[in-house]
PDB file of C-alpha atoms in Angstrom:
ATOM      1  CA  MET A   8       0.875 -10.726  13.353  1.00 70.00           C
ATOM      2  CA  ASP A   9       0.443 -10.094  16.835  1.00 76.00           C
ATOM      3  CA  ALA A  10      -2.621 -10.350  19.543  1.00 79.00           C
ATOM      4  CA  ASP A  11      -2.872  -6.556  19.548  1.00 84.00           C
ATOM      5  CA  ALA A  12      -2.096  -5.808  15.853  1.00 82.00           C
ATOM      6  CA  VAL A  13      -0.653  -6.545  12.330  1.00 84.00           C
ATOM      7  CA  HIS A  14       2.807  -5.074  12.164  1.00 78.00           C
ATOM      8  CA  PHE A  15       4.378  -4.931   8.759  1.00 75.00           C
ATOM      9  CA  TYR A  16       8.467  -4.468   8.826  1.00 76.00           C
ATOM     10  CA  ARG A  17       9.042  -4.663   5.072  1.00 71.00           C
ATOM     11  CA  ALA A  18       7.082  -3.515   2.427  1.00 70.00           C
ATOM     12  CA  PRO A  19       6.760  -5.540  -0.707  1.00 70.00           C
ATOM     13  CA  VAL A  20       8.872  -4.325  -3.707  1.00 69.00           C
ATOM     14  CA  ARG A  21       8.188  -6.679  -6.469  1.00 69.00           C
ATOM     15  CA  ALA A  22       4.925  -7.180  -8.276  1.00 68.00           C
ATOM     16  CA  HIS A  23       2.056  -9.402  -5.708  1.00 66.00           C
ATOM     17  CA  THR A  24      -1.656 -10.370  -5.913  1.00 67.00           C
ATOM     18  CA  THR A  25      -3.761  -8.148  -8.438  1.00 66.00           C
ATOM     19  CA  ALA A  26      -0.600  -6.511  -9.589  1.00 66.00           C
ATOM     20  CA  THR A  27       0.181  -9.644 -11.682  1.00 72.00           C
ATOM     21  CA  PRO A  28      -1.060 -11.337 -14.777  1.00 71.00           C
ATOM     22  CA  PHE A  29      -1.948 -14.434 -12.222  1.00 75.00           C
ATOM     23  CA  GLY A  30      -5.808 -15.225 -12.323  1.00 69.00           C
ATOM     24  CA  VAL A  31      -7.371 -18.103 -10.051  1.00 70.00           C
ATOM     25  CA  THR A  32     -10.214 -19.088 -10.174  1.00 67.00           C
ATOM     26  CA  THR A  33     -12.930 -21.709  -9.017  1.00 60.00           C
ATOM     27  CA  SER A  34     -12.243 -24.061 -12.706  1.00 61.00           C
ATOM     28  CA  THR A  35      -8.177 -23.245 -12.692  1.00 72.00           C
ATOM     29  CA  VAL A  36      -6.525 -26.131 -12.562  1.00 83.00           C
ATOM     30  CA  PHE A  37      -2.898 -26.554 -11.368  1.00 91.00           C
ATOM     31  CA  PRO A  38      -0.367 -28.738 -13.131  1.00 94.00           C
ATOM     32  CA  ARG A  39       1.736 -30.805 -10.793  1.00 97.00           C
ATOM     33  CA  ILE A  40       5.038 -29.660  -9.514  1.00 98.00           C
ATOM     34  CA  ASP A  41       7.490 -30.823  -7.041  1.00 98.00           C
ATOM     35  CA  ILE A  42       9.971 -30.216  -5.205  1.00 97.00           C
ATOM     36  CA  SER A  43      13.232 -32.182  -4.681  1.00 96.00           C
ATOM     37  CA  TYR A  44      15.626 -31.370  -1.723  1.00 94.00           C
ATOM     38  CA  ALA A  45      18.988 -32.284  -1.873  1.00 93.00           C
ATOM     39  CA  TYR A  46      20.694 -34.102   1.299  1.00 92.00           C
ATOM     40  CA  ALA A  47      23.865 -36.085   1.166  1.00 89.00           C
ATOM     41  CA  GLY A  48      23.856 -38.824  -0.694  1.00 89.00           C
ATOM     42  CA  SER A  49      20.583 -37.930  -2.568  1.00 90.00           C
ATOM     43  CA  ASP A  50      20.278 -39.529  -5.286  1.00 92.00           C
ATOM     44  CA  ALA A  51      17.257 -39.195  -8.366  1.00 93.00           C
ATOM     45  CA  THR A  52      14.485 -41.334  -6.868  1.00 95.00           C
ATOM     46  CA  ALA A  53      12.375 -38.755  -5.851  1.00 95.00           C
ATOM     47  CA  ALA A  54      12.547 -36.416  -9.116  1.00 95.00           C
ATOM     48  CA  GLN A  55      12.106 -40.024 -11.153  1.00 96.00           C
ATOM     49  CA  ALA A  56       9.133 -40.441  -8.911  1.00 97.00           C
ATOM     50  CA  PHE A  57       7.478 -36.729  -9.318  1.00 97.00           C
ATOM     51  CA  VAL A  58       8.076 -37.055 -13.285  1.00 96.00           C
ATOM     52  CA  ALA A  59       6.683 -40.582 -13.573  1.00 96.00           C
ATOM     53  CA  ALA A  60       3.377 -39.008 -11.568  1.00 97.00           C
ATOM     54  CA  GLY A  61       3.176 -36.419 -14.360  1.00 97.00           C
ATOM     55  CA  ALA A  62       4.944 -33.915 -13.324  1.00 97.00           C
ATOM     56  CA  LYS A  63       5.301 -30.953 -15.376  1.00 97.00           C
ATOM     57  CA  GLY A  64       8.011 -29.214 -13.309  1.00 97.00           C
ATOM     58  CA  VAL A  65      10.615 -29.949 -10.492  1.00 98.00           C
ATOM     59  CA  VAL A  66      11.930 -27.366  -8.453  1.00 97.00           C
ATOM     60  CA  SER A  67      15.414 -28.378  -6.743  1.00 96.00           C
ATOM     61  CA  ALA A  68      15.902 -27.310  -3.427  1.00 95.00           C
ATOM     62  CA  GLY A  69      19.620 -27.583  -3.505  1.00 92.00           C
ATOM     63  CA  PHE A  70      22.535 -27.264  -1.740  1.00 88.00           C
ATOM     64  CA  ALA A  71      24.548 -23.915  -1.102  1.00 78.00           C
ATOM     65  CA  PRO A  72      25.569 -22.803  -3.555  1.00 74.00           C
ATOM     66  CA  SER A  73      22.372 -24.267  -5.113  1.00 77.00           C
ATOM     67  CA  MET A  74      23.172 -26.981  -6.651  1.00 87.00           C
ATOM     68  CA  PRO A  75      21.571 -30.859  -6.207  1.00 91.00           C
ATOM     69  CA  ALA A  76      23.206 -34.129  -5.236  1.00 91.00           C
ATOM     70  CA  PRO A  77      25.535 -34.977  -8.266  1.00 91.00           C
ATOM     71  CA  LEU A  78      22.968 -37.945  -9.238  1.00 92.00           C
ATOM     72  CA  GLU A  79      19.649 -35.899  -9.170  1.00 93.00           C
ATOM     73  CA  ARG A  80      21.493 -32.971 -11.141  1.00 92.00           C
ATOM     74  CA  LYS A  81      22.298 -35.785 -13.627  1.00 94.00           C
ATOM     75  CA  PHE A  82      18.112 -36.727 -13.874  1.00 95.00           C
ATOM     76  CA  LEU A  83      17.188 -32.822 -13.913  1.00 95.00           C
ATOM     77  CA  GLU A  84      19.426 -32.479 -16.572  1.00 95.00           C
ATOM     78  CA  GLU A  85      17.697 -34.855 -18.836  1.00 94.00           C
ATOM     79  CA  CYS A  86      14.399 -33.714 -17.401  1.00 92.00           C
ATOM     80  CA  ALA A  87      14.822 -30.176 -18.734  1.00 93.00           C
ATOM     81  CA  ALA A  88      15.938 -31.551 -22.122  1.00 90.00           C
ATOM     82  CA  GLN A  89      12.488 -33.466 -22.402  1.00 90.00           C
ATOM     83  CA  ARG A  90      10.733 -29.918 -21.778  1.00 90.00           C
ATOM     84  CA  VAL A  91      10.071 -30.951 -17.678  1.00 95.00           C
ATOM     85  CA  VAL A  92      10.730 -27.468 -16.376  1.00 97.00           C
ATOM     86  CA  VAL A  93      13.370 -27.390 -13.959  1.00 97.00           C
ATOM     87  CA  VAL A  94      13.888 -24.532 -11.054  1.00 97.00           C
ATOM     88  CA  GLN A  95      16.789 -24.569  -9.118  1.00 96.00           C
ATOM     89  CA  ALA A  96      15.996 -23.262  -5.452  1.00 95.00           C
ATOM     90  CA  SER A  97      18.299 -23.108  -2.289  1.00 93.00           C
ATOM     91  CA  ARG A  98      17.342 -24.923   0.443  1.00 89.00           C
ATOM     92  CA  VAL A  99      19.444 -22.187   2.645  1.00 84.00           C
ATOM     93  CA  GLY A 100      16.784 -19.752   2.984  1.00 71.00           C
ATOM     94  CA  SER A 101      18.541 -16.357   2.665  1.00 71.00           C
ATOM     95  CA  GLU A 102      20.171 -17.231  -0.575  1.00 79.00           C
ATOM     96  CA  ARG A 103      19.835 -15.524  -3.812  1.00 87.00           C
ATOM     97  CA  ILE A 104      19.842 -18.094  -7.009  1.00 90.00           C
ATOM     98  CA  ALA A 105      21.146 -15.882  -9.593  1.00 88.00           C
ATOM     99  CA  PRO A 106      20.295 -17.238 -13.875  1.00 88.00           C
ATOM    100  CA  ARG A 107      24.108 -18.000 -14.255  1.00 88.00           C
ATOM    101  CA  ASP A 108      25.620 -19.420 -17.448  1.00 92.00           C
ATOM    102  CA  TYR A 109      25.218 -23.235 -15.922  1.00 90.00           C
ATOM    103  CA  LEU A 110      21.449 -22.969 -15.489  1.00 93.00           C
ATOM    104  CA  ARG A 111      20.752 -20.968 -18.939  1.00 92.00           C
ATOM    105  CA  ASP A 112      22.921 -23.300 -20.774  1.00 93.00           C
ATOM    106  CA  LYS A 113      20.968 -26.145 -19.348  1.00 93.00           C
ATOM    107  CA  GLY A 114      17.529 -24.660 -19.764  1.00 93.00           C
ATOM    108  CA  TRP A 115      16.787 -24.151 -15.922  1.00 95.00           C
ATOM    109  CA  ILE A 116      15.286 -21.460 -14.246  1.00 96.00           C
ATOM    110  CA  ALA A 117      16.698 -19.751 -11.430  1.00 95.00           C
ATOM    111  CA  ALA A 118      14.297 -19.391  -8.489  1.00 94.00           C
ATOM    112  CA  ASP A 119      15.763 -15.671  -7.493  1.00 92.00           C
ATOM    113  CA  SER A 120      15.149 -15.083  -4.080  1.00 89.00           C
ATOM    114  CA  LEU A 121      12.024 -17.171  -3.616  1.00 92.00           C
ATOM    115  CA  THR A 122      11.959 -20.133  -1.483  1.00 93.00           C
ATOM    116  CA  PRO A 123      11.524 -23.695  -2.699  1.00 95.00           C
ATOM    117  CA  GLN A 124       8.017 -23.733  -1.532  1.00 95.00           C
ATOM    118  CA  LYS A 125       7.231 -20.059  -3.165  1.00 94.00           C
ATOM    119  CA  ALA A 126       9.320 -20.838  -6.320  1.00 96.00           C
ATOM    120  CA  ARG A 127       6.665 -23.716  -6.922  1.00 97.00           C
ATOM    121  CA  ILE A 128       3.744 -21.978  -6.546  1.00 94.00           C
ATOM    122  CA  LEU A 129       4.943 -18.870  -8.910  1.00 95.00           C
ATOM    123  CA  LEU A 130       5.492 -22.078 -11.702  1.00 96.00           C
ATOM    124  CA  MET A 131       2.207 -23.450 -10.899  1.00 95.00           C
ATOM    125  CA  LEU A 132       0.458 -20.205 -11.604  1.00 93.00           C
ATOM    126  CA  ALA A 133       2.877 -19.466 -15.014  1.00 94.00           C
ATOM    127  CA  LEU A 134       2.533 -22.562 -16.288  1.00 93.00           C
ATOM    128  CA  ALA A 135      -1.200 -22.752 -15.781  1.00 91.00           C
ATOM    129  CA  ALA A 136      -1.734 -18.777 -17.320  1.00 89.00           C
ATOM    130  CA  GLY A 137       0.221 -20.615 -20.181  1.00 89.00           C
ATOM    131  CA  HIS A 138       3.647 -18.581 -19.532  1.00 90.00           C
ATOM    132  CA  THR A 139       5.951 -20.265 -22.135  1.00 87.00           C
ATOM    133  CA  ALA A 140       9.364 -21.514 -20.859  1.00 78.00           C
ATOM    134  CA  ALA A 141      11.354 -18.425 -22.326  1.00 79.00           C
ATOM    135  CA  ALA A 142       9.244 -16.207 -20.508  1.00 90.00           C
ATOM    136  CA  LEU A 143       9.718 -18.193 -17.168  1.00 94.00           C
ATOM    137  CA  GLN A 144      13.064 -16.120 -15.841  1.00 92.00           C
ATOM    138  CA  ASN A 145      11.227 -13.472 -16.593  1.00 90.00           C
ATOM    139  CA  ASP A 146       8.548 -14.327 -13.656  1.00 92.00           C
ATOM    140  CA  PHE A 147      10.960 -15.228 -11.315  1.00 92.00           C
ATOM    141  CA  GLY A 148      12.841 -12.111 -11.631  1.00 88.00           C
ATOM    142  CA  ARG A 149       9.492 -10.480 -11.612  1.00 87.00           C
ATOM    143  CA  TYR A 150       7.844 -11.727  -8.974  1.00 86.00           C
TER     144      TYR A 150
END
């Protein structure tokens, strides 16, 4: 956006806004979803606090190539086993997270090309719309 006009350099190729099943009304209640950023020496303290506060999902903003620190990873594996949705994103802006075997085996969702912040919003919308865990990976591949 410049002072004189709006300029578009890329057209969206994925479904968005009104072309999705997600509706937002004044009465929509969204589940708590938090973002846990990996950093050198990080442990599970933040993710544990998020889950203790009632988070229904945690977006892991991992190191390249998209994994959290070892102590946090262990806790997030336990979370996924307890039905807290874990979405693996990357804190490296241009990195695509593919739904690889490790993530599928642990029950985690691959964020595809979404930033952690956008992955959080999509997860909030999908859970509020009643999407099941099985449908979530499709959501992240489509939107």
